[in-house]
PDB file of C-alpha atoms in Angstrom:
ATOM      1  CA  PRO A   1       0.008  -0.009   0.005  1.00  0.00           C
ATOM      2  CA  GLU A   2       2.380   2.660  -1.197  1.00  0.00           C
ATOM      3  CA  LYS A   3      -0.144   4.935  -2.881  1.00  0.00           C
ATOM      4  CA  CYS A   4      -2.323   5.970  -0.007  1.00  0.00           C
ATOM      5  CA  TRP A   5      -2.497   9.057   2.175  1.00  0.00           C
ATOM      6  CA  ASP A   6      -0.771   8.188   5.425  1.00  0.00           C
ATOM      7  CA  PRO A   7       0.821  11.234   7.142  1.00  0.00           C
ATOM      8  CA  ALA A   8       1.552   9.305  10.331  1.00  0.00           C
ATOM      9  CA  GLY A   9       3.241   6.431   8.543  1.00  0.00           C
ATOM     10  CA  LEU A  10       1.083   3.755  10.065  1.00  0.00           C
ATOM     11  CA  THR A  11       1.018   1.627   6.880  1.00  0.00           C
ATOM     12  CA  LYS A  12       4.764   1.402   6.446  1.00  0.00           C
ATOM     13  CA  GLY A  13       5.986  -2.166   6.697  1.00  0.00           C
ATOM     14  CA  LYS A  14       2.456  -3.612   6.988  1.00  0.00           C
ATOM     15  CA  ASP A  15       1.113  -6.306   4.684  1.00  0.00           C
ATOM     16  CA  ASP A  16      -2.396  -6.309   3.244  1.00  0.00           C
ATOM     17  CA  GLU A  17      -3.726  -8.824   5.761  1.00  0.00           C
ATOM     18  CA  THR A  18      -2.590  -6.642   8.684  1.00  0.00           C
ATOM     19  CA  LEU A  19      -4.212  -3.578   7.141  1.00  0.00           C
ATOM     20  CA  ARG A  20      -7.458  -5.411   6.608  1.00  0.00           C
ATOM     21  CA  TYR A  21      -7.384  -6.420  10.305  1.00  0.00           C
ATOM     22  CA  TYR A  22      -6.758  -2.760  11.252  1.00  0.00           C
ATOM     23  CA  ARG A  23      -9.690  -1.580   9.117  1.00  0.00           C
ATOM     24  CA  ALA A  24     -12.051  -4.155  10.594  1.00  0.00           C
ATOM     25  CA  ALA A  25     -10.958  -3.226  14.139  1.00  0.00           C
ATOM     26  CA  GLU A  26     -11.474   0.434  13.378  1.00  0.00           C
ATOM     27  CA  LEU A  27     -15.019  -0.238  12.127  1.00  0.00           C
ATOM     28  CA  LYS A  28     -15.804  -2.327  15.185  1.00  0.00           C
ATOM     29  CA  HIS A  29     -14.497   0.274  17.624  1.00  0.00           C
ATOM     30  CA  GLY A  30     -16.302   3.051  15.737  1.00  0.00           C
ATOM     31  CA  ARG A  31     -19.624   1.205  15.977  1.00  0.00           C
ATOM     32  CA  VAL A  32     -19.138   0.508  19.686  1.00  0.00           C
ATOM     33  CA  ALA A  33     -18.362   4.190  20.274  1.00  0.00           C
ATOM     34  CA  MET A  34     -21.493   5.222  18.354  1.00  0.00           C
ATOM     35  CA  LEU A  35     -23.595   2.842  20.528  1.00  0.00           C
ATOM     36  CA  ALA A  36     -21.982   4.292  23.628  1.00  0.00           C
ATOM     37  CA  CYS A  37     -22.920   7.821  22.548  1.00  0.00           C
ATOM     38  CA  LEU A  38     -26.462   6.703  21.797  1.00  0.00           C
ATOM     39  CA  GLY A  39     -26.740   5.181  25.267  1.00  0.00           C
ATOM     40  CA  TRP A  40     -25.429   8.375  26.819  1.00  0.00           C
ATOM     41  CA  PHE A  41     -27.907  10.521  24.919  1.00  0.00           C
ATOM     42  CA  HIS A  42     -30.717   8.088  25.775  1.00  0.00           C
ATOM     43  CA  GLN A  43     -29.884   8.299  29.446  1.00  0.00           C
ATOM     44  CA  ALA A  44     -29.507  12.076  29.421  1.00  0.00           C
ATOM     45  CA  ALA A  45     -32.886  12.481  27.721  1.00  0.00           C
ATOM     46  CA  GLY A  46     -34.498  11.044  30.788  1.00  0.00           C
ATOM     47  CA  TRP A  47     -36.125   7.954  29.293  1.00  0.00           C
ATOM     48  CA  HIS A  48     -34.988   4.814  31.086  1.00  0.00           C
ATOM     49  CA  PRO A  49     -37.949   2.653  32.136  1.00  0.00           C
ATOM     50  CA  ILE A  50     -35.970  -0.578  32.242  1.00  0.00           C
ATOM     51  CA  GLY A  51     -33.319   0.980  34.477  1.00  0.00           C
ATOM     52  CA  ASP A  52     -35.945   2.397  36.857  1.00  0.00           C
ATOM     53  CA  ALA A  53     -37.655  -1.000  37.074  1.00  0.00           C
ATOM     54  CA  ALA A  54     -34.372  -2.901  37.638  1.00  0.00           C
ATOM     55  CA  VAL A  55     -33.227  -0.620  40.459  1.00  0.00           C
ATOM     56  CA  ARG A  56     -36.802  -0.274  41.821  1.00  0.00           C
ATOM     57  CA  SER A  57     -36.436   3.460  42.183  1.00  0.00           C
ATOM     58  CA  ASP A  58     -36.002   6.545  40.059  1.00  0.00           C
ATOM     59  CA  ILE A  59     -32.646   6.947  38.384  1.00  0.00           C
ATOM     60  CA  SER A  60     -31.106  10.341  37.833  1.00  0.00           C
ATOM     61  CA  ASP A  61     -31.155  11.839  34.329  1.00  0.00           C
ATOM     62  CA  ASP A  62     -27.500  12.805  34.722  1.00  0.00           C
ATOM     63  CA  PRO A  63     -25.496   9.818  33.383  1.00  0.00           C
ATOM     64  CA  LEU A  64     -22.657  10.310  35.888  1.00  0.00           C
ATOM     65  CA  ILE A  65     -24.983  10.292  38.865  1.00  0.00           C
ATOM     66  CA  ALA A  66     -26.883   7.350  37.389  1.00  0.00           C
ATOM     67  CA  ALA A  67     -23.612   5.444  37.175  1.00  0.00           C
ATOM     68  CA  GLN A  68     -23.130   6.019  40.928  1.00  0.00           C
ATOM     69  CA  GLN A  69     -26.646   4.735  41.603  1.00  0.00           C
ATOM     70  CA  LEU A  70     -26.080   1.532  39.650  1.00  0.00           C
ATOM     71  CA  PRO A  71     -25.832  -1.572  41.852  1.00  0.00           C
ATOM     72  CA  LEU A  72     -22.875  -3.947  41.723  1.00  0.00           C
ATOM     73  CA  ALA A  73     -24.782  -6.495  39.624  1.00  0.00           C
ATOM     74  CA  GLY A  74     -25.291  -3.851  36.955  1.00  0.00           C
ATOM     75  CA  TRP A  75     -21.569  -3.080  36.851  1.00  0.00           C
ATOM     76  CA  LEU A  76     -20.808  -6.759  36.591  1.00  0.00           C
ATOM     77  CA  GLN A  77     -23.200  -7.057  33.623  1.00  0.00           C
ATOM     78  CA  ILE A  78     -21.501  -4.127  31.894  1.00  0.00           C
ATOM     79  CA  LEU A  79     -18.027  -5.588  32.534  1.00  0.00           C
ATOM     80  CA  PHE A  80     -19.118  -8.996  31.225  1.00  0.00           C
ATOM     81  CA  THR A  81     -20.577  -7.458  28.101  1.00  0.00           C
ATOM     82  CA  ILE A  82     -17.377  -5.507  27.428  1.00  0.00           C
ATOM     83  CA  MET A  83     -15.206  -8.588  28.008  1.00  0.00           C
ATOM     84  CA  SER A  84     -17.335 -10.640  25.579  1.00  0.00           C
ATOM     85  CA  LEU A  85     -16.864  -8.183  22.736  1.00  0.00           C
TER      86      LEU A  85
END
């Protein structure tokens, strides 16, 4: 891949298979980041009926405060989901 725009020089010395892997990883990470932003906006909008029912109380609309209100089981579910990706 000598004829591509690469100002940081990340493609130097890489074969095509490695570059395909990097492109696939970039797509995957981009999609996960978009889902994370969607979840943040969803929480900040104040609509979280499943979360309210799971905690059996009202959850804050501020995502940072809501993270503090999350029980340990919720954090373990998040950790397990991240590890399985």
